[in-house]
Amino acid sequence: MPSRRLSTLCVEGPRVRLRLHAEADAGPAFALLAGEDRILRWLVWDGPATAEELGEYYRHACFDGEYARDFRLALEERTGGRLVGSLTLHFGGHPGQADIGYWIGVPFQGLGYGREALQLAAHLAFAHLAAHTLHARVFVGNEPSRRVLERAGFTLVRTVPGRILKQGARIDDWQFVLLKSDWRRHFGSFRPEQETVTWHTFAFDPLEDPPRPFPHG
């Protein structure tokens, strides 16, 4: 059946660019992520076994499943183009609601890239992807991510004990939400410095070359 899909996506802030992932991102991402406990300890996912595994995931930057849609985005420095991290917007379950997941490479943490990327992602979701609510989940104790989310306008709504099972242990998580109405109230004047978002319509067969699901962020 006909489907509308992003063909071009690029939104830029003063220092960060968000764009659709490409297979070529696998090498730089693997170098930042693989075996890096300072990142992986806070993710549901245990990390990639190979760069090729990441490449397969990034090759399907717009993933259309039967009940869900993912937008897999690269975070890169606007000047120099170095990969900073990765961000996923996951739509599934309830129309207009998306989950956001992300990671930032250790050399780029604490520099404000995460907050800027979240602002760009919120603008993208609300202005172009018909979202009215964004959700984010963070392991309890991940104070840097909590601060980034709160500075980007997210509100902590509850703590869920033992929601995540990771390496045999139950982990509590914080659940955050950002409503479109709150975004407009607090950041109504926010605009990317540059943005290009275009769509095309095509005949899409969901059974043809189905992409393999992969954890978010």
Tab-separated table of N, CA and C in Angstrom, residues 34-149:
chain	number	residue	atom	x	y	z
A	34	ALA	N	31.336	0.684	21.587
A	34	ALA	CA	31.629	-0.713	21.925
A	34	ALA	C	32.491	-0.816	23.176
A	35	GLY	N	32.031	-1.572	24.150
A	35	GLY	CA	32.791	-1.805	25.375
A	35	GLY	C	32.893	-0.614	26.300
A	36	GLU	N	32.177	0.464	26.027
A	36	GLU	CA	32.291	1.687	26.816
A	36	GLU	C	31.253	1.658	27.944
A	37	ASP	N	31.683	1.184	29.094
A	37	ASP	CA	30.756	1.001	30.216
A	37	ASP	C	30.145	2.313	30.680
A	38	ARG	N	30.844	3.425	30.498
A	38	ARG	CA	30.305	4.705	30.941
A	38	ARG	C	29.052	5.095	30.157
A	39	ILE	N	28.826	4.457	28.995
A	39	ILE	CA	27.587	4.639	28.232
A	39	ILE	C	26.671	3.438	28.413
A	40	LEU	N	27.212	2.252	28.195
A	40	LEU	CA	26.385	1.047	28.129
A	40	LEU	C	25.718	0.708	29.453
A	41	ARG	N	26.286	1.104	30.559
A	41	ARG	CA	25.680	0.798	31.857
A	41	ARG	C	24.325	1.465	32.009
A	42	TRP	N	24.070	2.514	31.214
A	42	TRP	CA	22.813	3.245	31.307
A	42	TRP	C	21.826	2.884	30.204
A	43	LEU	N	22.165	1.939	29.333
A	43	LEU	CA	21.295	1.549	28.229
A	43	LEU	C	20.684	0.179	28.487
A	44	VAL	N	19.458	-0.021	28.011
A	44	VAL	CA	18.836	-1.342	28.079
A	44	VAL	C	19.655	-2.344	27.272
A	45	TRP	N	20.137	-1.900	26.149
A	45	TRP	CA	20.936	-2.692	25.217
A	45	TRP	C	22.356	-2.857	25.757
A	46	ASP	N	22.966	-4.019	25.504
A	46	ASP	CA	24.335	-4.270	25.981
A	46	ASP	C	25.407	-3.832	24.986
A	47	GLY	N	25.012	-3.269	23.849
A	47	GLY	CA	25.978	-2.758	22.889
A	47	GLY	C	26.186	-3.678	21.710
A	48	PRO	N	26.804	-3.159	20.643
A	48	PRO	CA	26.991	-3.934	19.418
A	48	PRO	C	28.145	-4.918	19.529
A	49	ALA	N	27.982	-6.072	18.894
A	49	ALA	CA	29.077	-7.044	18.840
A	49	ALA	C	30.077	-6.675	17.760
A	50	THR	N	29.595	-6.067	16.666
A	50	THR	CA	30.450	-5.689	15.540
A	50	THR	C	29.965	-4.382	14.943
A	51	ALA	N	30.840	-3.725	14.191
A	51	ALA	CA	30.425	-2.533	13.450
A	51	ALA	C	29.387	-2.887	12.390
A	52	GLU	N	29.482	-4.093	11.833
A	52	GLU	CA	28.522	-4.517	10.813
A	52	GLU	C	27.107	-4.590	11.383
A	53	GLU	N	27.001	-4.980	12.650
A	53	GLU	CA	25.696	-5.025	13.305
A	53	GLU	C	25.073	-3.632	13.358
A	54	LEU	N	25.885	-2.647	13.721
A	54	LEU	CA	25.401	-1.269	13.711
A	54	LEU	C	25.054	-0.818	12.293
A	55	GLY	N	25.879	-1.185	11.322
A	55	GLY	CA	25.643	-0.782	9.947
A	55	GLY	C	24.306	-1.273	9.425
A	56	GLU	N	23.932	-2.504	9.771
A	56	GLU	CA	22.638	-3.044	9.363
A	56	GLU	C	21.502	-2.241	9.975
A	57	TYR	N	21.665	-1.870	11.224
A	57	TYR	CA	20.655	-1.061	11.911
A	57	TYR	C	20.533	0.322	11.271
A	58	TYR	N	21.661	0.952	11.005
A	58	TYR	CA	21.644	2.299	10.448
A	58	TYR	C	21.187	2.319	8.991
A	59	ARG	N	21.348	1.197	8.303
A	59	ARG	CA	20.925	1.141	6.895
A	59	ARG	C	19.428	1.374	6.768
A	60	HIS	N	18.686	1.014	7.801
A	60	HIS	CA	17.242	1.242	7.816
A	60	HIS	C	16.951	2.443	8.726
A	61	ALA	N	17.373	3.620	8.297
A	61	ALA	CA	17.254	4.809	9.146
A	61	ALA	C	15.806	5.181	9.404
A	62	CYS	N	14.920	4.883	8.463
A	62	CYS	CA	13.478	4.998	8.669
A	62	CYS	C	12.919	3.586	8.676
A	63	PHE	N	12.639	3.064	9.852
A	63	PHE	CA	12.162	1.687	9.987
A	63	PHE	C	10.651	1.693	10.104
A	64	ASP	N	9.965	1.045	9.160
A	64	ASP	CA	8.515	0.925	9.193
A	64	ASP	C	8.143	-0.516	9.510
A	65	GLY	N	7.632	-0.747	10.713
A	65	GLY	CA	7.139	-2.057	11.081
A	65	GLY	C	5.632	-2.102	11.000
A	66	GLU	N	5.071	-3.242	11.338
A	66	GLU	CA	3.626	-3.393	11.247
A	66	GLU	C	2.912	-2.468	12.226
A	67	TYR	N	3.499	-2.274	13.404
A	67	TYR	CA	2.843	-1.480	14.438
A	67	TYR	C	3.698	-0.312	14.926
A	68	ALA	N	4.832	-0.071	14.310
A	68	ALA	CA	5.724	0.957	14.833
A	68	ALA	C	6.535	1.575	13.701
A	69	ARG	N	7.059	2.751	13.995
A	69	ARG	CA	7.951	3.440	13.068
A	69	ARG	C	9.079	4.060	13.870
A	70	ASP	N	10.311	3.879	13.418
A	70	ASP	CA	11.487	4.462	14.054
A	70	ASP	C	12.159	5.436	13.098
A	71	PHE	N	12.673	6.519	13.657
A	71	PHE	CA	13.536	7.440	12.934
A	71	PHE	C	14.878	7.416	13.656
A	72	ARG	N	15.896	6.872	12.993
A	72	ARG	CA	17.211	6.648	13.588
A	72	ARG	C	18.151	7.746	13.108
A	73	LEU	N	18.583	8.575	14.034
A	73	LEU	CA	19.247	9.826	13.682
A	73	LEU	C	20.664	9.879	14.224
A	74	ALA	N	21.562	10.372	13.388
A	74	ALA	CA	22.936	10.623	13.797
A	74	ALA	C	23.042	12.017	14.395
A	75	LEU	N	23.814	12.132	15.483
A	75	LEU	CA	24.181	13.423	16.050
A	75	LEU	C	25.618	13.688	15.636
A	76	GLU	N	25.836	14.805	14.988
A	76	GLU	CA	27.202	15.120	14.600
A	76	GLU	C	27.492	16.591	14.832
A	77	GLU	N	28.759	16.896	14.999
A	77	GLU	CA	29.164	18.288	15.136
A	77	GLU	C	28.891	19.021	13.836
A	78	ARG	N	28.320	20.190	13.975
A	78	ARG	CA	28.009	20.965	12.771
A	78	ARG	C	29.286	21.418	12.070
A	79	THR	N	30.286	21.762	12.844
A	79	THR	CA	31.577	22.117	12.281
A	79	THR	C	32.502	20.916	12.398
A	80	GLY	N	32.946	20.397	11.293
A	80	GLY	CA	33.850	19.251	11.303
A	80	GLY	C	33.174	17.938	11.018
A	81	GLY	N	31.865	17.810	11.362
A	81	GLY	CA	31.108	16.623	11.003
A	81	GLY	C	31.435	15.368	11.792
A	82	ARG	N	32.118	15.485	12.940
A	82	ARG	CA	32.409	14.285	13.734
A	82	ARG	C	31.128	13.737	14.354
A	83	LEU	N	30.974	12.414	14.341
A	83	LEU	CA	29.832	11.786	14.974
A	83	LEU	C	29.926	11.966	16.487
A	84	VAL	N	28.846	12.443	17.099
A	84	VAL	CA	28.782	12.707	18.530
A	84	VAL	C	28.023	11.603	19.258
A	85	GLY	N	26.993	11.070	18.607
A	85	GLY	CA	26.156	10.069	19.246
A	85	GLY	C	25.021	9.668	18.343
A	86	SER	N	23.944	9.154	18.940
A	86	SER	CA	22.822	8.637	18.186
A	86	SER	C	21.532	8.897	18.944
A	87	LEU	N	20.440	9.083	18.205
A	87	LEU	CA	19.140	9.370	18.808
A	87	LEU	C	18.064	8.676	17.988
A	88	THR	N	17.096	8.090	18.672
A	88	THR	CA	15.986	7.426	17.990
A	88	THR	C	14.663	7.993	18.485
A	89	LEU	N	13.765	8.265	17.538
A	89	LEU	CA	12.372	8.568	17.839
A	89	LEU	C	11.557	7.345	17.446
A	90	HIS	N	10.874	6.756	18.419
A	90	HIS	CA	10.116	5.526	18.201
A	90	HIS	C	8.629	5.810	18.385
A	91	PHE	N	7.859	5.617	17.302
A	91	PHE	CA	6.411	5.782	17.340
A	91	PHE	C	5.773	4.395	17.316
A	92	GLY	N	4.943	4.104	18.289
A	92	GLY	CA	4.275	2.809	18.336
A	92	GLY	C	3.305	2.774	19.491
A	93	GLY	N	2.193	2.088	19.304
A	93	GLY	CA	1.215	1.961	20.381
A	93	GLY	C	0.119	2.998	20.285
A	94	HIS	N	0.423	4.244	20.625
A	94	HIS	CA	-0.590	5.290	20.656
A	94	HIS	C	-0.238	6.375	19.640
A	95	PRO	N	-1.168	6.748	18.753
A	95	PRO	CA	-0.889	7.785	17.757
A	95	PRO	C	-0.443	9.087	18.409
A	96	GLY	N	0.571	9.696	17.823
A	96	GLY	CA	1.039	10.987	18.303
A	96	GLY	C	1.966	10.927	19.488
A	97	GLN	N	2.266	9.720	19.992
A	97	GLN	CA	3.178	9.583	21.121
A	97	GLN	C	4.457	8.887	20.661
A	98	ALA	N	5.582	9.420	21.093
A	98	ALA	CA	6.877	8.867	20.686
A	98	ALA	C	7.778	8.708	21.902
A	99	ASP	N	8.607	7.676	21.847
A	99	ASP	CA	9.678	7.497	22.835
A	99	ASP	C	10.983	7.985	22.218
A	100	ILE	N	11.760	8.670	23.021
A	100	ILE	CA	13.044	9.172	22.553
A	100	ILE	C	14.156	8.504	23.357
A	101	GLY	N	15.151	7.997	22.650
A	101	GLY	CA	16.311	7.397	23.289
A	101	GLY	C	17.576	7.928	22.627
A	102	TYR	N	18.643	8.023	23.389
A	102	TYR	CA	19.860	8.615	22.825
A	102	TYR	C	21.070	8.189	23.637
A	103	TRP	N	22.225	8.309	23.016
A	103	TRP	CA	23.491	8.210	23.732
A	103	TRP	C	24.472	9.208	23.128
A	104	ILE	N	25.377	9.683	23.969
A	104	ILE	CA	26.399	10.647	23.563
A	104	ILE	C	27.761	10.037	23.866
A	105	GLY	N	28.670	10.090	22.909
A	105	GLY	CA	30.011	9.577	23.123
A	105	GLY	C	30.715	10.287	24.271
A	106	VAL	N	31.508	9.540	25.027
A	106	VAL	CA	32.168	10.093	26.219
A	106	VAL	C	32.959	11.364	25.924
A	107	PRO	N	33.731	11.459	24.812
A	107	PRO	CA	34.488	12.695	24.580
A	107	PRO	C	33.612	13.929	24.380
A	108	PHE	N	32.309	13.716	24.130
A	108	PHE	CA	31.410	14.837	23.825
A	108	PHE	C	30.410	15.111	24.945
A	109	GLN	N	30.514	14.385	26.034
A	109	GLN	CA	29.595	14.595	27.144
A	109	GLN	C	29.979	15.847	27.922
A	110	GLY	N	28.964	16.490	28.493
A	110	GLY	CA	29.196	17.681	29.304
A	110	GLY	C	29.444	18.948	28.520
A	111	LEU	N	29.213	18.911	27.206
A	111	LEU	CA	29.479	20.070	26.352
A	111	LEU	C	28.207	20.736	25.841
A	112	GLY	N	27.049	20.258	26.289
A	112	GLY	CA	25.781	20.843	25.846
A	112	GLY	C	25.225	20.248	24.580
A	113	TYR	N	25.906	19.255	24.005
A	113	TYR	CA	25.410	18.652	22.766
A	113	TYR	C	24.088	17.910	22.985
A	114	GLY	N	23.957	17.238	24.140
A	114	GLY	CA	22.743	16.474	24.395
A	114	GLY	C	21.514	17.355	24.472
A	115	ARG	N	21.608	18.451	25.202
A	115	ARG	CA	20.461	19.361	25.315
A	115	ARG	C	20.081	19.920	23.955
A	116	GLU	N	21.071	20.344	23.186
A	116	GLU	CA	20.772	20.901	21.869
A	116	GLU	C	20.134	19.849	20.962
A	117	ALA	N	20.637	18.615	21.020
A	117	ALA	CA	20.072	17.537	20.203
A	117	ALA	C	18.629	17.248	20.594
A	118	LEU	N	18.325	17.268	21.895
A	118	LEU	CA	16.957	17.030	22.336
A	118	LEU	C	16.019	18.145	21.890
A	119	GLN	N	16.495	19.378	21.902
A	119	GLN	CA	15.666	20.482	21.413
A	119	GLN	C	15.385	20.331	19.920
A	120	LEU	N	16.399	19.944	19.164
A	120	LEU	CA	16.194	19.721	17.735
A	120	LEU	C	15.234	18.562	17.498
A	121	ALA	N	15.382	17.494	18.288
A	121	ALA	CA	14.514	16.332	18.123
A	121	ALA	C	13.071	16.662	18.492
A	122	ALA	N	12.874	17.452	19.542
A	122	ALA	CA	11.523	17.850	19.925
A	122	ALA	C	10.885	18.700	18.831
A	123	HIS	N	11.638	19.638	18.284
A	123	HIS	CA	11.124	20.438	17.169
A	123	HIS	C	10.737	19.532	15.997
A	124	LEU	N	11.596	18.595	15.661
A	124	LEU	CA	11.322	17.675	14.564
A	124	LEU	C	10.044	16.881	14.827
A	125	ALA	N	9.918	16.319	16.033
A	125	ALA	CA	8.759	15.488	16.355
A	125	ALA	C	7.460	16.279	16.334
A	126	PHE	N	7.472	17.473	16.920
A	126	PHE	CA	6.246	18.247	17.027
A	126	PHE	C	5.897	18.980	15.729
A	127	ALA	N	6.898	19.476	15.020
A	127	ALA	CA	6.630	20.278	13.823
A	127	ALA	C	6.453	19.440	12.567
A	128	HIS	N	7.091	18.264	12.508
A	128	HIS	CA	7.102	17.508	11.258
A	128	HIS	C	6.560	16.081	11.351
A	129	LEU	N	6.520	15.493	12.549
A	129	LEU	CA	6.165	14.080	12.674
A	129	LEU	C	4.852	13.856	13.413
A	130	ALA	N	4.070	14.920	13.572
A	130	ALA	CA	2.712	14.830	14.125
A	130	ALA	C	2.673	14.297	15.558
A	131	ALA	N	3.731	14.494	16.306
A	131	ALA	CA	3.738	14.081	17.713
A	131	ALA	C	3.055	15.141	18.563
A	132	HIS	N	2.407	14.691	19.639
A	132	HIS	CA	1.905	15.624	20.645
A	132	HIS	C	2.487	15.335	22.028
A	133	THR	N	3.183	14.170	22.166
A	133	THR	CA	3.799	13.813	23.441
A	133	THR	C	5.098	13.061	23.191
A	134	LEU	N	6.143	13.417	23.922
A	134	LEU	CA	7.400	12.680	23.892
A	134	LEU	C	7.649	12.069	25.263
A	135	HIS	N	8.074	10.807	25.261
A	135	HIS	CA	8.423	10.103	26.489
A	135	HIS	C	9.909	9.769	26.480
A	136	ALA	N	10.520	9.763	27.642
A	136	ALA	CA	11.914	9.347	27.781
A	136	ALA	C	12.059	8.571	29.085
A	137	ARG	N	12.898	7.541	29.054
A	137	ARG	CA	13.131	6.714	30.237
A	137	ARG	C	14.625	6.662	30.523
A	138	VAL	N	14.974	6.843	31.780
A	138	VAL	CA	16.368	6.917	32.202
A	138	VAL	C	16.532	6.062	33.442
A	139	PHE	N	17.594	5.272	33.500
A	139	PHE	CA	17.860	4.488	34.705
A	139	PHE	C	18.045	5.428	35.901
A	140	VAL	N	17.444	5.050	37.024
A	140	VAL	CA	17.636	5.821	38.252
A	140	VAL	C	19.130	5.869	38.579
A	141	GLY	N	19.610	7.073	38.855
A	141	GLY	CA	21.027	7.273	39.129
A	141	GLY	C	21.773	7.941	37.997
A	142	ASN	N	21.164	7.971	36.804
A	142	ASN	CA	21.808	8.616	35.660
A	142	ASN	C	21.517	10.114	35.720
A	143	GLU	N	22.166	10.782	36.648
A	143	GLU	CA	21.898	12.199	36.896
A	143	GLU	C	22.214	13.090	35.691
A	144	PRO	N	23.316	12.855	34.943
A	144	PRO	CA	23.561	13.719	33.789
A	144	PRO	C	22.423	13.686	32.770
A	145	SER	N	21.891	12.490	32.466
A	145	SER	CA	20.782	12.414	31.512
A	145	SER	C	19.530	13.065	32.078
A	146	ARG	N	19.318	12.902	33.367
A	146	ARG	CA	18.160	13.560	33.982
A	146	ARG	C	18.251	15.069	33.813
A	147	ARG	N	19.436	15.633	34.071
A	147	ARG	CA	19.590	17.089	33.939
A	147	ARG	C	19.383	17.535	32.492
A	148	VAL	N	19.903	16.760	31.543
A	148	VAL	CA	19.743	17.114	30.128
A	148	VAL	C	18.266	17.151	29.757
A	149	LEU	N	17.518	16.133	30.177
A	149	LEU	CA	16.091	16.084	29.859
A	149	LEU	C	15.337	17.243	30.495
